[in-house]
PDB file of C-alpha atoms in Angstrom:
ATOM      1  CA  MET A   1      23.617  49.126 -43.530  1.00  0.00           C
ATOM      2  CA  ILE A   2      22.863  47.435 -40.231  1.00  0.00           C
ATOM      3  CA  PHE A   3      25.131  44.707 -38.842  1.00  0.00           C
ATOM      4  CA  SER A   4      24.349  42.535 -35.883  1.00  0.00           C
ATOM      5  CA  VAL A   5      27.308  42.105 -33.516  1.00  0.00           C
ATOM      6  CA  HIS A   6      27.780  39.488 -30.829  1.00  0.00           C
ATOM      7  CA  VAL A   7      30.671  39.892 -28.385  1.00  0.00           C
ATOM      8  CA  GLU A   8      31.627  37.130 -25.985  1.00  0.00           C
ATOM      9  CA  VAL A   9      33.771  38.491 -23.169  1.00  0.00           C
ATOM     10  CA  ARG A  10      35.609  35.838 -21.199  1.00  0.00           C
ATOM     11  CA  LEU A  11      38.239  35.857 -18.518  1.00  0.00           C
ATOM     12  CA  ARG A  12      41.699  34.979 -19.799  1.00  0.00           C
ATOM     13  CA  PRO A  13      43.011  31.510 -18.985  1.00  0.00           C
ATOM     14  CA  GLY A  14      44.623  31.535 -15.546  1.00  0.00           C
ATOM     15  CA  ILE A  15      42.577  34.464 -14.218  1.00  0.00           C
ATOM     16  CA  ALA A  16      40.584  33.384 -11.151  1.00  0.00           C
ATOM     17  CA  ASP A  17      36.831  33.109 -11.732  1.00  0.00           C
ATOM     18  CA  PRO A  18      35.132  33.101  -8.306  1.00  0.00           C
ATOM     19  CA  GLN A  19      31.629  33.035  -9.833  1.00  0.00           C
ATOM     20  CA  GLY A  20      32.475  29.969 -11.925  1.00  0.00           C
ATOM     21  CA  SER A  21      34.214  28.259  -8.998  1.00  0.00           C
ATOM     22  CA  THR A  22      31.190  28.823  -6.770  1.00  0.00           C
ATOM     23  CA  ILE A  23      28.839  27.274  -9.346  1.00  0.00           C
ATOM     24  CA  GLU A  24      31.220  24.343  -9.809  1.00  0.00           C
ATOM     25  CA  ARG A  25      31.508  23.688  -6.067  1.00  0.00           C
ATOM     26  CA  ALA A  26      27.718  23.796  -5.625  1.00  0.00           C
ATOM     27  CA  LEU A  27      26.792  21.437  -8.483  1.00  0.00           C
ATOM     28  CA  PRO A  28      27.664  18.019  -6.941  1.00  0.00           C
ATOM     29  CA  THR A  29      25.360  18.658  -3.967  1.00  0.00           C
ATOM     30  CA  LEU A  30      22.609  19.667  -6.427  1.00  0.00           C
ATOM     31  CA  GLY A  31      22.887  16.373  -8.267  1.00  0.00           C
ATOM     32  CA  PHE A  32      25.181  17.323 -11.159  1.00  0.00           C
ATOM     33  CA  ASP A  33      28.369  15.318 -11.167  1.00  0.00           C
ATOM     34  CA  GLY A  34      30.980  15.465 -13.857  1.00  0.00           C
ATOM     35  CA  VAL A  35      30.765  19.209 -14.517  1.00  0.00           C
ATOM     36  CA  LYS A  36      34.211  20.822 -14.518  1.00  0.00           C
ATOM     37  CA  GLY A  37      35.917  24.042 -15.530  1.00  0.00           C
ATOM     38  CA  VAL A  38      32.957  26.402 -15.143  1.00  0.00           C
ATOM     39  CA  ARG A  39      33.811  29.875 -16.462  1.00  0.00           C
ATOM     40  CA  VAL A  40      31.336  32.753 -16.464  1.00  0.00           C
ATOM     41  CA  GLY A  41      31.676  35.622 -18.915  1.00  0.00           C
ATOM     42  CA  LYS A  42      29.516  38.242 -20.576  1.00  0.00           C
ATOM     43  CA  SER A  43      27.622  38.109 -23.813  1.00  0.00           C
ATOM     44  CA  ILE A  44      26.875  41.472 -25.415  1.00  0.00           C
ATOM     45  CA  ARG A  45      24.729  41.903 -28.528  1.00  0.00           C
ATOM     46  CA  PHE A  46      24.084  45.097 -30.447  1.00  0.00           C
ATOM     47  CA  ASP A  47      23.418  46.499 -33.922  1.00  0.00           C
ATOM     48  CA  ILE A  48      25.880  48.794 -35.682  1.00  0.00           C
ATOM     49  CA  ASP A  49      25.058  51.059 -38.612  1.00  0.00           C
ATOM     50  CA  ALA A  50      28.165  50.992 -40.843  1.00  0.00           C
ATOM     51  CA  ALA A  51      29.102  51.237 -44.519  1.00  0.00           C
ATOM     52  CA  ASP A  52      30.303  47.636 -44.856  1.00  0.00           C
ATOM     53  CA  GLU A  53      31.238  44.608 -42.792  1.00  0.00           C
ATOM     54  CA  SER A  54      34.881  45.561 -42.320  1.00  0.00           C
ATOM     55  CA  ALA A  55      33.868  49.024 -41.036  1.00  0.00           C
ATOM     56  CA  ALA A  56      31.368  47.402 -38.647  1.00  0.00           C
ATOM     57  CA  ARG A  57      34.038  44.977 -37.423  1.00  0.00           C
ATOM     58  CA  ALA A  58      36.588  47.769 -36.933  1.00  0.00           C
ATOM     59  CA  GLU A  59      34.101  49.818 -34.895  1.00  0.00           C
ATOM     60  CA  ALA A  60      33.121  46.777 -32.796  1.00  0.00           C
ATOM     61  CA  ASP A  61      36.808  45.936 -32.181  1.00  0.00           C
ATOM     62  CA  ASP A  62      37.512  49.485 -31.044  1.00  0.00           C
ATOM     63  CA  LEU A  63      34.413  49.537 -28.823  1.00  0.00           C
ATOM     64  CA  CYS A  64      35.406  46.251 -27.203  1.00  0.00           C
ATOM     65  CA  ARG A  65      38.990  47.220 -26.609  1.00  0.00           C
ATOM     66  CA  ARG A  66      38.126  50.599 -25.143  1.00  0.00           C
ATOM     67  CA  PHE A  67      34.879  50.125 -23.231  1.00  0.00           C
ATOM     68  CA  LEU A  68      33.416  46.637 -23.122  1.00  0.00           C
ATOM     69  CA  THR A  69      36.380  44.637 -21.849  1.00  0.00           C
ATOM     70  CA  ASN A  70      39.279  44.964 -19.497  1.00  0.00           C
ATOM     71  CA  PRO A  71      42.095  43.709 -21.766  1.00  0.00           C
ATOM     72  CA  VAL A  72      44.313  42.944 -18.772  1.00  0.00           C
ATOM     73  CA  ILE A  73      42.067  40.118 -17.602  1.00  0.00           C
ATOM     74  CA  GLU A  74      39.522  39.564 -20.402  1.00  0.00           C
ATOM     75  CA  ASP A  75      39.461  38.382 -24.016  1.00  0.00           C
ATOM     76  CA  ALA A  76      36.698  39.249 -26.467  1.00  0.00           C
ATOM     77  CA  VAL A  77      35.461  37.118 -29.349  1.00  0.00           C
ATOM     78  CA  ILE A  78      33.541  39.226 -31.871  1.00  0.00           C
ATOM     79  CA  HIS A  79      31.050  37.943 -34.444  1.00  0.00           C
ATOM     80  CA  VAL A  80      29.610  40.328 -37.040  1.00  0.00           C
ATOM     81  CA  GLU A  81      26.651  39.428 -39.270  1.00  0.00           C
ATOM     82  CA  ALA A  82      24.677  41.431 -41.776  1.00  0.00           C
ATOM     83  CA  GLY A  83      21.146  42.276 -40.667  1.00  0.00           C
ATOM     84  CA  ALA A  84      19.628  43.538 -37.432  1.00  0.00           C
ATOM     85  CA  ALA A  85      19.261  41.047 -34.577  1.00  0.00           C
ATOM     86  CA  ALA A  86      15.696  39.938 -33.987  1.00  0.00           C
ATOM     87  CA  GLY A  87      14.244  41.401 -30.825  1.00  0.00           C
ATOM     88  CA  ALA A  88      17.253  43.574 -30.089  1.00  0.00           C
ATOM     89  CA  THR A  89      15.425  46.466 -28.486  1.00  0.00           C
ATOM     90  CA  SER A  90      16.510  47.826 -25.145  1.00  0.00           C
TER      91      SER A  90
ATOM     92  CA  MET B   1      33.650  11.249 -22.693  1.00  0.00           C
ATOM     93  CA  ILE B   2      34.159  14.966 -22.181  1.00  0.00           C
ATOM     94  CA  PHE B   3      31.927  17.498 -23.918  1.00  0.00           C
ATOM     95  CA  SER B   4      32.485  21.218 -23.976  1.00  0.00           C
ATOM     96  CA  VAL B   5      29.316  23.230 -23.359  1.00  0.00           C
ATOM     97  CA  HIS B   6      28.693  26.896 -24.074  1.00  0.00           C
ATOM     98  CA  VAL B   7      25.527  28.502 -22.723  1.00  0.00           C
ATOM     99  CA  GLU B   8      24.474  31.974 -23.782  1.00  0.00           C
ATOM    100  CA  VAL B   9      21.943  33.410 -21.342  1.00  0.00           C
ATOM    101  CA  ARG B  10      20.056  36.413 -22.650  1.00  0.00           C
ATOM    102  CA  LEU B  11      17.131  38.447 -21.454  1.00  0.00           C
ATOM    103  CA  ARG B  12      13.900  37.673 -23.284  1.00  0.00           C
ATOM    104  CA  PRO B  13      12.710  40.220 -25.846  1.00  0.00           C
ATOM    105  CA  GLY B  14      10.722  42.939 -24.096  1.00  0.00           C
ATOM    106  CA  ILE B  15      12.427  42.519 -20.716  1.00  0.00           C
ATOM    107  CA  ALA B  16      14.121  45.780 -19.683  1.00  0.00           C
ATOM    108  CA  ASP B  17      17.927  45.680 -19.810  1.00  0.00           C
ATOM    109  CA  PRO B  18      19.220  48.609 -17.717  1.00  0.00           C
ATOM    110  CA  GLN B  19      22.865  47.597 -18.214  1.00  0.00           C
ATOM    111  CA  GLY B  20      22.451  47.548 -21.997  1.00  0.00           C
ATOM    112  CA  SER B  21      20.503  50.810 -21.995  1.00  0.00           C
ATOM    113  CA  THR B  22      23.208  52.519 -19.941  1.00  0.00           C
ATOM    114  CA  ILE B  23      25.925  51.407 -22.373  1.00  0.00           C
ATOM    115  CA  GLU B  24      23.801  52.530 -25.318  1.00  0.00           C
ATOM    116  CA  ARG B  25      23.139  55.963 -23.824  1.00  0.00           C
ATOM    117  CA  ALA B  26      26.831  56.497 -23.062  1.00  0.00           C
ATOM    118  CA  LEU B  27      28.223  55.524 -26.473  1.00  0.00           C
ATOM    119  CA  PRO B  28      27.396  58.665 -28.540  1.00  0.00           C
ATOM    120  CA  THR B  29      29.307  60.890 -26.104  1.00  0.00           C
ATOM    121  CA  LEU B  30      32.238  58.461 -26.324  1.00  0.00           C
ATOM    122  CA  GLY B  31      32.367  58.791 -30.110  1.00  0.00           C
ATOM    123  CA  PHE B  32      30.362  55.719 -31.167  1.00  0.00           C
ATOM    124  CA  ASP B  33      27.330  56.663 -33.194  1.00  0.00           C
ATOM    125  CA  GLY B  34      25.031  54.211 -34.842  1.00  0.00           C
ATOM    126  CA  VAL B  35      25.092  51.566 -32.095  1.00  0.00           C
ATOM    127  CA  LYS B  36      21.575  50.454 -31.168  1.00  0.00           C
ATOM    128  CA  GLY B  37      19.816  47.707 -29.269  1.00  0.00           C
ATOM    129  CA  VAL B  38      22.569  46.865 -26.772  1.00  0.00           C
ATOM    130  CA  ARG B  39      21.662  43.778 -24.732  1.00  0.00           C
ATOM    131  CA  VAL B  40      23.936  42.313 -22.078  1.00  0.00           C
ATOM    132  CA  GLY B  41      23.707  38.652 -21.120  1.00  0.00           C
ATOM    133  CA  LYS B  42      25.879  35.949 -19.627  1.00  0.00           C
ATOM    134  CA  SER B  43      28.131  33.467 -21.313  1.00  0.00           C
ATOM    135  CA  ILE B  44      28.853  30.308 -19.344  1.00  0.00           C
ATOM    136  CA  ARG B  45      31.310  27.618 -20.465  1.00  0.00           C
ATOM    137  CA  PHE B  46      31.976  24.282 -18.818  1.00  0.00           C
ATOM    138  CA  ASP B  47      32.945  20.675 -19.514  1.00  0.00           C
ATOM    139  CA  ILE B  48      30.571  17.757 -18.878  1.00  0.00           C
ATOM    140  CA  ASP B  49      31.584  14.134 -18.532  1.00  0.00           C
ATOM    141  CA  ALA B  50      28.764  12.141 -20.184  1.00  0.00           C
ATOM    142  CA  ALA B  51      28.233   8.915 -22.134  1.00  0.00           C
ATOM    143  CA  ASP B  52      27.288  10.582 -25.419  1.00  0.00           C
ATOM    144  CA  GLU B  53      26.319  13.932 -26.885  1.00  0.00           C
ATOM    145  CA  SER B  54      22.591  13.557 -26.247  1.00  0.00           C
ATOM    146  CA  ALA B  55      23.237  12.738 -22.567  1.00  0.00           C
ATOM    147  CA  ALA B  56      25.549  15.773 -22.306  1.00  0.00           C
ATOM    148  CA  ARG B  57      22.912  17.990 -23.926  1.00  0.00           C
ATOM    149  CA  ALA B  58      20.157  16.671 -21.639  1.00  0.00           C
ATOM    150  CA  GLU B  59      22.269  17.348 -18.535  1.00  0.00           C
ATOM    151  CA  ALA B  60      23.194  20.842 -19.772  1.00  0.00           C
ATOM    152  CA  ASP B  61      19.510  21.603 -20.545  1.00  0.00           C
ATOM    153  CA  ASP B  62      18.464  20.508 -17.076  1.00  0.00           C
ATOM    154  CA  LEU B  63      21.275  22.488 -15.439  1.00  0.00           C
ATOM    155  CA  CYS B  64      20.320  25.624 -17.371  1.00  0.00           C
ATOM    156  CA  ARG B  65      16.632  25.353 -16.647  1.00  0.00           C
ATOM    157  CA  ARG B  66      17.115  24.711 -12.936  1.00  0.00           C
ATOM    158  CA  PHE B  67      20.139  26.759 -11.898  1.00  0.00           C
ATOM    159  CA  LEU B  68      21.798  28.893 -14.546  1.00  0.00           C
ATOM    160  CA  THR B  69      18.837  30.883 -15.836  1.00  0.00           C
ATOM    161  CA  ASN B  70      15.656  32.454 -14.598  1.00  0.00           C
ATOM    162  CA  PRO B  71      13.214  31.122 -17.222  1.00  0.00           C
ATOM    163  CA  VAL B  72      10.701  33.884 -16.452  1.00  0.00           C
ATOM    164  CA  ILE B  73      12.977  36.574 -17.868  1.00  0.00           C
ATOM    165  CA  GLU B  74      15.841  34.736 -19.575  1.00  0.00           C
ATOM    166  CA  ASP B  75      16.399  32.432 -22.552  1.00  0.00           C
ATOM    167  CA  ALA B  76      19.366  30.082 -22.875  1.00  0.00           C
ATOM    168  CA  VAL B  77      21.047  28.979 -26.089  1.00  0.00           C
ATOM    169  CA  ILE B  78      23.120  25.826 -25.528  1.00  0.00           C
ATOM    170  CA  HIS B  79      25.957  24.584 -27.728  1.00  0.00           C
ATOM    171  CA  VAL B  80      27.540  21.189 -27.041  1.00  0.00           C
ATOM    172  CA  GLU B  81      30.783  20.048 -28.677  1.00  0.00           C
ATOM    173  CA  ALA B  82      32.904  16.963 -28.182  1.00  0.00           C
ATOM    174  CA  GLY B  83      36.238  17.623 -26.470  1.00  0.00           C
ATOM    175  CA  ALA B  84      37.282  19.675 -23.459  1.00  0.00           C
ATOM    176  CA  ALA B  85      37.490  23.447 -23.873  1.00  0.00           C
ATOM    177  CA  ALA B  86      41.045  24.765 -24.041  1.00  0.00           C
ATOM    178  CA  GLY B  87      42.052  26.627 -20.924  1.00  0.00           C
ATOM    179  CA  ALA B  88      38.843  25.839 -19.065  1.00  0.00           C
ATOM    180  CA  THR B  89      40.268  25.645 -15.573  1.00  0.00           C
ATOM    181  CA  SER B  90      38.708  27.538 -12.708  1.00  0.00           C
TER     182      SER B  90
END
């Protein structure tokens, strides 16, 4: 059975985010006031073929911990849904 | 009033994703079979100070269209919620 997985990888609170800080510093001169706390992370989507949802979640957890994130500085939020993601061809 | 905004930026269907393809090609040798359609995008979170939710959404839409995405190759999905994001300091 195919499960669609969405992983949001974000920097842990307190870890410096130079990309986010640069966006935040630039925005007032571009006409956007009142935007604060910009944090840039990664969003990874894929399909997993697994027996059931808990197996899919376990495999996604393992994948995230070992290859998709750096657990020292990043947190991952994992969403698993039944069914292949539309348009997920690479 | 402060609104917490989450923007998921993803490549449009059909646009080549070399980063996703590289991950996908590497996974079988790392022991993960059955993972397909890996797509890597960006996840941007920030807080907006706006009068109401529709004003916050309009400002976030404008920001995304003009600066955070390349509309030729990328789509943005925007979520707006009342309240500042926890730990959103940069």
